[in-house]
mmCIF file of C-alpha atoms in Angstrom:
data_model
loop_
_atom_site.group_PDB
_atom_site.id
_atom_site.type_symbol
_atom_site.label_atom_id
_atom_site.label_comp_id
_atom_site.label_asym_id
_atom_site.label_seq_id
_atom_site.Cartn_x
_atom_site.Cartn_y
_atom_site.Cartn_z
ATOM 1 C CA MET A 127 0.048 0.005 -0.063
ATOM 2 C CA GLY A 128 1.576 3.459 -1.048
ATOM 3 C CA ILE A 129 0.601 6.838 0.428
ATOM 4 C CA CYS A 130 -1.532 7.460 -2.748
ATOM 5 C CA THR A 131 -3.605 4.347 -3.107
ATOM 6 C CA ASP A 132 -7.153 4.674 -3.985
ATOM 7 C CA ARG A 133 -6.370 8.229 -5.263
ATOM 8 C CA SER A 134 -6.406 9.388 -9.113
ATOM 9 C CA VAL A 135 -4.138 12.113 -10.438
ATOM 10 C CA ILE A 136 -4.141 14.270 -13.310
ATOM 11 C CA ILE A 137 -0.495 15.375 -14.328
ATOM 12 C CA THR A 138 -0.154 17.911 -17.487
ATOM 13 C CA GLY A 139 3.105 17.725 -19.414
ATOM 14 C CA ALA A 140 3.878 14.280 -18.347
ATOM 15 C CA GLY A 141 5.319 12.917 -21.566
ATOM 16 C CA GLY A 142 8.924 13.556 -20.453
ATOM 17 C CA GLY A 143 11.045 15.319 -17.667
ATOM 18 C CA LEU A 144 9.505 16.268 -14.462
ATOM 19 C CA GLY A 145 5.960 15.317 -15.495
ATOM 20 C CA ARG A 146 7.170 11.658 -16.376
ATOM 21 C CA ALA A 147 8.999 11.400 -13.046
ATOM 22 C CA HIS A 148 6.111 12.493 -11.298
ATOM 23 C CA ALA A 149 3.790 10.071 -12.949
ATOM 24 C CA LEU A 150 6.057 7.191 -12.189
ATOM 25 C CA ALA A 151 6.389 7.772 -8.648
ATOM 26 C CA LEU A 152 2.786 8.567 -8.190
ATOM 27 C CA ALA A 153 1.728 5.227 -9.811
ATOM 28 C CA ALA A 154 4.576 3.555 -7.750
ATOM 29 C CA GLU A 155 2.746 4.756 -4.754
ATOM 30 C CA GLY A 156 -0.499 3.462 -5.650
ATOM 31 C CA ALA A 157 -2.177 6.502 -7.566
ATOM 32 C CA SER A 158 -4.199 6.089 -10.799
ATOM 33 C CA VAL A 159 -2.478 8.619 -13.478
ATOM 34 C CA LEU A 160 -3.860 10.280 -16.330
ATOM 35 C CA VAL A 161 -0.754 11.275 -18.300
ATOM 36 C CA ASN A 162 -1.546 14.431 -20.290
ATOM 37 C CA ASP A 163 1.005 15.764 -23.007
ATOM 38 C CA ILE A 164 0.640 17.227 -26.408
ATOM 39 C CA ASN A 165 2.904 14.513 -27.687
ATOM 40 C CA ARG A 166 0.462 11.719 -27.511
ATOM 41 C CA ASP A 167 3.340 9.037 -28.120
ATOM 42 C CA ALA A 168 5.446 10.262 -25.326
ATOM 43 C CA ALA A 169 2.248 10.086 -22.956
ATOM 44 C CA ALA A 170 1.608 6.517 -24.322
ATOM 45 C CA ALA A 171 5.357 5.626 -23.647
ATOM 46 C CA VAL A 172 4.979 6.763 -19.972
ATOM 47 C CA VAL A 173 1.833 4.804 -19.703
ATOM 48 C CA ALA A 174 3.384 1.790 -20.760
ATOM 49 C CA GLU A 175 6.206 2.131 -18.145
ATOM 50 C CA ILE A 176 3.539 2.447 -15.481
ATOM 51 C CA ASP A 177 1.668 -0.576 -16.943
ATOM 52 C CA ALA A 178 4.665 -2.777 -17.150
ATOM 53 C CA ALA A 179 5.248 -1.858 -13.358
ATOM 54 C CA GLY A 180 1.898 -3.154 -12.119
ATOM 55 C CA GLY A 181 0.455 0.512 -12.196
ATOM 56 C CA ARG A 182 -2.469 1.988 -13.615
ATOM 57 C CA ALA A 183 -2.822 5.114 -16.129
ATOM 58 C CA ILE A 184 -4.240 6.293 -19.362
ATOM 59 C CA ALA A 185 -2.674 8.704 -21.778
ATOM 60 C CA ASN A 186 -4.288 11.848 -22.802
ATOM 61 C CA SER A 187 -3.334 14.791 -25.097
ATOM 62 C CA ASP A 188 -6.187 17.461 -24.848
ATOM 63 C CA ASP A 189 -5.347 21.065 -24.791
ATOM 64 C CA ILE A 190 -4.900 22.377 -21.411
ATOM 65 C CA THR A 191 -5.116 26.154 -22.612
ATOM 66 C CA SER A 192 -9.004 25.639 -23.533
ATOM 67 C CA MET A 193 -11.828 24.937 -21.076
ATOM 68 C CA THR A 194 -12.933 22.479 -23.781
ATOM 69 C CA GLY A 195 -9.766 20.658 -23.585
ATOM 70 C CA ALA A 196 -9.854 20.889 -19.709
ATOM 71 C CA HIS A 197 -13.186 19.266 -19.626
ATOM 72 C CA ALA A 198 -12.031 16.565 -21.890
ATOM 73 C CA ILE A 199 -9.092 15.710 -19.551
ATOM 74 C CA VAL A 200 -11.242 15.720 -16.454
ATOM 75 C CA GLU A 201 -13.948 13.532 -17.846
ATOM 76 C CA ALA A 202 -11.513 11.015 -19.205
ATOM 77 C CA ALA A 203 -9.791 10.726 -15.760
ATOM 78 C CA ALA A 204 -13.337 10.634 -13.993
ATOM 79 C CA THR A 205 -14.776 8.065 -16.332
ATOM 80 C CA SER A 206 -11.400 5.838 -16.244
ATOM 81 C CA PHE A 207 -10.658 6.153 -12.321
ATOM 82 C CA GLY A 208 -14.304 6.917 -10.929
ATOM 83 C CA ASP A 209 -13.066 10.339 -9.454
ATOM 84 C CA VAL A 210 -10.438 12.859 -9.434
ATOM 85 C CA HIS A 211 -8.405 13.655 -6.206
ATOM 86 C CA ALA A 212 -5.371 15.943 -7.464
ATOM 87 C CA VAL A 213 -3.998 17.838 -10.272
ATOM 88 C CA VAL A 214 -0.285 18.493 -10.914
ATOM 89 C CA ASN A 215 -0.010 21.430 -13.257
ATOM 90 C CA ASN A 216 3.499 20.854 -14.764
ATOM 91 C CA ALA A 217 3.214 21.409 -18.436
ATOM 92 C CA GLY A 218 5.113 24.658 -19.631
ATOM 93 C CA VAL A 219 7.190 26.087 -22.654
ATOM 94 C CA LEU A 220 10.031 28.566 -23.083
ATOM 95 C CA ARG A 221 10.357 31.524 -25.414
ATOM 96 C CA ASP A 222 13.736 33.175 -23.763
ATOM 97 C CA ARG A 223 14.513 36.640 -25.241
ATOM 98 C CA MET A 224 15.840 39.487 -23.571
ATOM 99 C CA PHE A 225 12.780 41.917 -22.695
ATOM 100 C CA ALA A 226 13.926 44.536 -25.573
ATOM 101 C CA SER A 227 13.733 41.776 -28.126
ATOM 102 C CA LEU A 228 10.523 39.830 -26.801
ATOM 103 C CA SER A 229 7.510 39.605 -29.478
ATOM 104 C CA GLU A 230 3.831 39.640 -28.718
ATOM 105 C CA GLU A 231 3.675 36.183 -29.784
ATOM 106 C CA ASP A 232 6.440 34.925 -27.429
ATOM 107 C CA TRP A 233 4.750 36.709 -24.505
ATOM 108 C CA ASP A 234 1.310 35.241 -25.423
ATOM 109 C CA LEU A 235 2.400 31.664 -25.591
ATOM 110 C CA VAL A 236 4.337 31.529 -22.602
ATOM 111 C CA ILE A 237 1.496 33.041 -20.685
ATOM 112 C CA LYS A 238 -1.246 30.875 -22.340
ATOM 113 C CA VAL A 239 0.528 27.586 -21.674
ATOM 114 C CA HIS A 240 1.673 28.289 -18.124
ATOM 115 C CA LEU A 241 -0.730 30.610 -16.527
ATOM 116 C CA LYS A 242 -3.784 29.851 -18.652
ATOM 117 C CA GLY A 243 -3.018 26.298 -18.737
ATOM 118 C CA HIS A 244 -3.051 26.218 -14.847
ATOM 119 C CA PHE A 245 -6.369 28.122 -14.760
ATOM 120 C CA CYS A 246 -8.388 25.861 -17.362
ATOM 121 C CA ILE A 247 -7.851 22.362 -15.865
ATOM 122 C CA THR A 248 -8.058 23.554 -12.154
ATOM 123 C CA SER A 249 -11.034 25.466 -12.697
ATOM 124 C CA THR A 250 -12.911 22.500 -14.240
ATOM 125 C CA LEU A 251 -11.578 20.393 -11.286
ATOM 126 C CA VAL A 252 -12.568 22.979 -8.489
ATOM 127 C CA GLN A 253 -16.332 23.093 -10.111
ATOM 128 C CA ARG A 254 -16.476 19.239 -9.931
ATOM 129 C CA TRP A 255 -15.165 19.253 -6.449
ATOM 130 C CA ARG A 256 -17.482 22.177 -5.064
ATOM 131 C CA ALA A 257 -20.618 20.205 -6.910
ATOM 132 C CA GLN A 258 -19.418 17.138 -4.795
ATOM 133 C CA VAL A 259 -19.439 19.047 -1.503
ATOM 134 C CA LYS A 260 -22.723 20.508 -2.166
ATOM 135 C CA GLU A 261 -24.171 17.265 -3.142
ATOM 136 C CA ASN A 262 -22.533 15.150 -0.243
ATOM 137 C CA GLY A 263 -22.668 17.647 2.407
ATOM 138 C CA GLN A 264 -19.165 17.001 3.380
ATOM 139 C CA LYS A 265 -15.621 18.145 2.311
ATOM 140 C CA VAL A 266 -13.530 16.563 -0.314
ATOM 141 C CA ASP A 267 -9.904 15.631 0.054
ATOM 142 C CA ALA A 268 -8.638 17.351 -3.061
ATOM 143 C CA ARG A 269 -5.124 18.692 -3.967
ATOM 144 C CA ILE A 270 -3.876 21.372 -6.326
ATOM 145 C CA ILE A 271 -0.324 21.293 -7.095
ATOM 146 C CA ASN A 272 1.098 24.010 -9.138
ATOM 147 C CA THR A 273 4.497 24.489 -10.772
ATOM 148 C CA THR A 274 6.202 27.790 -10.406
ATOM 149 C CA SER A 275 10.043 28.579 -10.610
ATOM 150 C CA GLY A 276 12.954 30.246 -9.223
ATOM 151 C CA ALA A 277 12.331 32.534 -12.138
ATOM 152 C CA GLY A 278 8.908 33.327 -10.836
ATOM 153 C CA LEU A 279 10.131 33.948 -7.202
ATOM 154 C CA GLN A 280 13.116 36.065 -7.956
ATOM 155 C CA GLY A 281 13.236 36.700 -11.653
ATOM 156 C CA SER A 282 15.625 35.483 -14.478
ATOM 157 C CA ILE A 283 17.599 37.566 -17.075
ATOM 158 C CA GLY A 284 16.064 36.761 -20.460
ATOM 159 C CA GLN A 285 13.061 35.294 -19.255
ATOM 160 C CA SER A 286 10.647 38.013 -18.605
ATOM 161 C CA ASN A 287 7.535 36.250 -20.098
ATOM 162 C CA TYR A 288 8.296 33.094 -18.117
ATOM 163 C CA ALA A 289 9.177 34.747 -14.885
ATOM 164 C CA ALA A 290 5.813 36.843 -15.024
ATOM 165 C CA ALA A 291 3.858 33.587 -15.651
ATOM 166 C CA LYS A 292 5.472 31.667 -12.840
ATOM 167 C CA GLY A 293 5.283 34.630 -10.439
ATOM 168 C CA GLY A 294 1.410 34.622 -11.363
ATOM 169 C CA ILE A 295 1.259 31.140 -10.586
ATOM 170 C CA ALA A 296 2.773 31.445 -7.318
ATOM 171 C CA THR A 297 0.373 34.220 -6.280
ATOM 172 C CA LEU A 298 -2.553 32.125 -7.768
ATOM 173 C CA THR A 299 -1.719 29.504 -5.410
ATOM 174 C CA LEU A 300 -2.056 31.459 -2.333
ATOM 175 C CA VAL A 301 -5.403 32.818 -3.593
ATOM 176 C CA GLN A 302 -6.426 29.216 -4.347
ATOM 177 C CA ALA A 303 -5.619 28.134 -0.851
ATOM 178 C CA ALA A 304 -7.332 30.860 0.831
ATOM 179 C CA GLU A 305 -10.532 30.570 -1.046
ATOM 180 C CA LEU A 306 -11.000 26.767 -1.557
ATOM 181 C CA GLY A 307 -9.975 25.421 1.768
ATOM 182 C CA ARG A 308 -13.843 25.598 2.965
ATOM 183 C CA TYR A 309 -14.254 22.689 0.269
ATOM 184 C CA GLY A 310 -11.366 20.419 1.533
ATOM 185 C CA ILE A 311 -9.240 21.588 -1.335
ATOM 186 C CA THR A 312 -5.481 22.501 -0.734
ATOM 187 C CA ALA A 313 -3.145 24.362 -3.088
ATOM 188 C CA ASN A 314 0.405 24.477 -3.045
ATOM 189 C CA ALA A 315 3.103 25.035 -5.607
ATOM 190 C CA LEU A 316 6.597 23.958 -6.126
ATOM 191 C CA ALA A 317 9.770 25.392 -7.592
ATOM 192 C CA PRO A 318 11.790 22.910 -8.753
ATOM 193 C CA ALA A 319 15.475 22.705 -10.086
ATOM 194 C CA ALA A 320 15.851 19.785 -12.249
ATOM 195 C CA ARG A 321 17.326 18.767 -15.623
ATOM 196 C CA THR A 322 14.563 18.708 -18.057
ATOM 197 C CA ALA A 323 13.798 19.442 -21.904
ATOM 198 C CA MET A 324 13.414 23.190 -20.823
ATOM 199 C CA THR A 325 16.440 23.611 -18.615
ATOM 200 C CA GLU A 326 18.990 21.349 -20.306
ATOM 201 C CA THR A 327 19.471 23.777 -23.210
ATOM 202 C CA VAL A 328 19.989 26.879 -20.986
ATOM 203 C CA PHE A 329 21.771 25.394 -17.921
ATOM 204 C CA ALA A 330 23.254 22.216 -19.862
ATOM 205 C CA ASP A 331 26.889 22.587 -17.983
ATOM 206 C CA VAL A 332 25.456 23.297 -14.673
ATOM 207 C CA MET A 333 22.634 20.596 -14.734
ATOM 208 C CA LYS A 334 24.591 17.774 -16.823
ATOM 209 C CA LYS A 335 24.385 14.396 -15.337
ATOM 210 C CA PRO A 336 27.452 13.402 -13.433
ATOM 211 C CA ASP A 337 29.803 10.331 -14.196
ATOM 212 C CA ASP A 338 28.980 8.800 -10.654
ATOM 213 C CA GLY A 339 27.632 9.879 -7.271
ATOM 214 C CA PHE A 340 24.271 11.533 -6.560
ATOM 215 C CA ASP A 341 22.692 13.096 -9.754
ATOM 216 C CA HIS A 342 21.532 16.437 -7.977
ATOM 217 C CA PHE A 343 19.488 17.632 -10.940
ATOM 218 C CA ALA A 344 17.635 14.331 -11.671
ATOM 219 C CA PRO A 345 13.937 15.176 -12.093
ATOM 220 C CA GLU A 346 13.036 12.220 -9.872
ATOM 221 C CA ASN A 347 14.431 14.149 -6.788
ATOM 222 C CA VAL A 348 11.487 16.412 -7.061
ATOM 223 C CA SER A 349 8.778 13.853 -7.341
ATOM 224 C CA PRO A 350 8.689 12.590 -3.681
ATOM 225 C CA LEU A 351 7.259 15.804 -2.663
ATOM 226 C CA VAL A 352 4.540 16.043 -5.265
ATOM 227 C CA VAL A 353 3.708 12.603 -4.334
ATOM 228 C CA TRP A 354 3.411 13.497 -0.875
ATOM 229 C CA LEU A 355 1.380 16.734 -1.673
ATOM 230 C CA CYS A 356 -1.120 14.651 -3.525
ATOM 231 C CA SER A 357 -1.700 12.059 -0.719
ATOM 232 C CA ALA A 358 -4.109 12.400 2.120
ATOM 233 C CA GLN A 359 -1.009 12.898 4.367
ATOM 234 C CA SER A 360 -0.744 16.479 3.260
ATOM 235 C CA ALA A 361 -4.137 17.507 4.097
ATOM 236 C CA GLY A 362 -2.986 20.067 6.573
ATOM 237 C CA VAL A 363 -0.608 22.089 4.198
ATOM 238 C CA SER A 364 -1.896 24.657 1.885
ATOM 239 C CA GLY A 365 -0.809 28.001 0.461
ATOM 240 C CA ARG A 366 2.809 27.275 0.482
ATOM 241 C CA VAL A 367 5.418 27.644 -2.169
ATOM 242 C CA PHE A 368 7.999 24.934 -1.923
ATOM 243 C CA GLU A 369 11.462 24.737 -3.446
ATOM 244 C CA ALA A 370 13.042 21.403 -4.290
ATOM 245 C CA ASP A 371 16.613 21.121 -5.157
ATOM 246 C CA GLY A 372 18.415 17.848 -5.263
ATOM 247 C CA GLY A 373 17.967 16.566 -1.826
ATOM 248 C CA ARG A 374 16.811 19.830 -0.336
ATOM 249 C CA ILE A 375 13.166 20.866 0.286
ATOM 250 C CA SER A 376 12.653 24.426 1.313
ATOM 251 C CA VAL A 377 9.754 26.716 1.724
ATOM 252 C CA ALA A 378 9.731 30.320 -0.095
ATOM 253 C CA ASP A 379 9.378 33.090 2.229
ATOM 254 C CA GLY A 380 7.392 35.386 0.019
ATOM 255 C CA TRP A 381 6.352 38.786 -0.208
ATOM 256 C CA ARG A 382 5.357 40.450 3.146
ATOM 257 C CA THR A 383 5.156 43.994 4.568
ATOM 258 C CA GLY A 384 8.666 44.947 5.689
ATOM 259 C CA PRO A 385 9.997 48.112 7.323
ATOM 260 C CA ALA A 386 7.851 51.280 7.255
ATOM 261 C CA ARG A 387 7.624 54.887 8.006
ATOM 262 C CA ASP A 388 4.333 56.406 8.822
ATOM 263 C CA LYS A 389 3.906 60.013 8.673
ATOM 264 C CA GLY A 390 0.160 60.042 10.019
ATOM 265 C CA ALA A 391 -0.414 62.484 7.288
ATOM 266 C CA ARG A 392 -0.013 62.842 3.255
ATOM 267 C CA TRP A 393 3.829 63.024 2.287
ATOM 268 C CA ALA A 394 5.311 66.125 0.339
ATOM 269 C CA PRO A 395 7.212 64.637 -2.683
ATOM 270 C CA ASP A 396 10.518 66.033 -1.341
ATOM 271 C CA GLU A 397 10.078 64.196 1.967
ATOM 272 C CA VAL A 398 9.612 60.608 0.385
ATOM 273 C CA GLY A 399 13.624 60.123 -0.573
ATOM 274 C CA ALA A 400 14.657 60.252 3.025
ATOM 275 C CA ALA A 401 11.872 58.100 4.125
ATOM 276 C CA VAL A 402 12.600 55.529 1.386
ATOM 277 C CA GLU A 403 16.316 55.707 2.149
ATOM 278 C CA GLN A 404 15.657 54.777 5.836
ATOM 279 C CA ILE A 405 13.280 51.815 5.068
ATOM 280 C CA LEU A 406 15.809 50.461 2.397
ATOM 281 C CA ALA A 407 18.297 50.572 5.134
ATOM 282 C CA GLU A 408 16.519 48.423 7.377
ATOM 283 C CA ALA A 409 15.023 46.109 4.745
ATOM 284 C CA THR A 410 16.385 42.503 3.905
ATOM 285 C CA PRO A 411 17.859 42.757 0.544
ATOM 286 C CA PRO A 412 15.795 40.861 -2.231
ATOM 287 C CA GLN A 413 17.526 37.812 -3.612
ATOM 288 C CA LYS A 414 19.254 38.423 -6.976
ATOM 289 C CA VAL A 415 17.531 38.084 -10.433
ATOM 290 C CA TYR A 416 18.990 34.800 -11.857
ATOM 291 C CA GLY A 417 21.688 35.799 -14.345
ATOM 292 C CA SER A 418 22.480 39.245 -12.865
#
């Protein structure tokens, strides 16, 4: 008996990289898994691996960025497994450019896949879970696991579209947790540091697989946290952003009100500079933007 036995999970972008690792780890812990990926052959290959290991999974290639596609994904999981207990929003895409060279198409695609992709599938599931609560009169035990990034938490040179989307996802997670707890739905996010198709070209030298010893950037290192967040054991944890980096799990300490000066009246413009100087002298400096 694994910690996700009798639970079913939808994972987006699960044909390779982190999504594949999550799917295999969840199935190994007893979950029934819908493997969603735009590359249907890749999704089918992951399902074949799960089947061969004695797990239960189905492949799906519907579009996560439309409500029509999201409904089809949820319906496929519910029909095959009887219910859906968790979603791991993992799918992503990169169109890296310096901000001055970023096109409208580069911006729109990245925001659509990451931010709207998180919205469509999760909104569809939340409607389903809320209806179950109203029908049964008791809370569900449901999980939303979103994927943000260090780029979304600290920023990243050459990735303003990606950083904006991932920052939006982190904040979205906080709001979901605050609004949906009444139904028994938790929402958490993770910022993984792992070798995937999206990172291996940008950070190829840093993230290359070692010849021996612990493979720090193996995507499989992130999956145990995802499995636990999908399980019933994580019911008391919501509204958190975790970072997973090799063998380290940390919780991100996000935006909060820091040092202040309160005049008790309207500031004159020529008074503001001195107040800001005092505030910044007391404040903890922000982490540096990646690449700066």
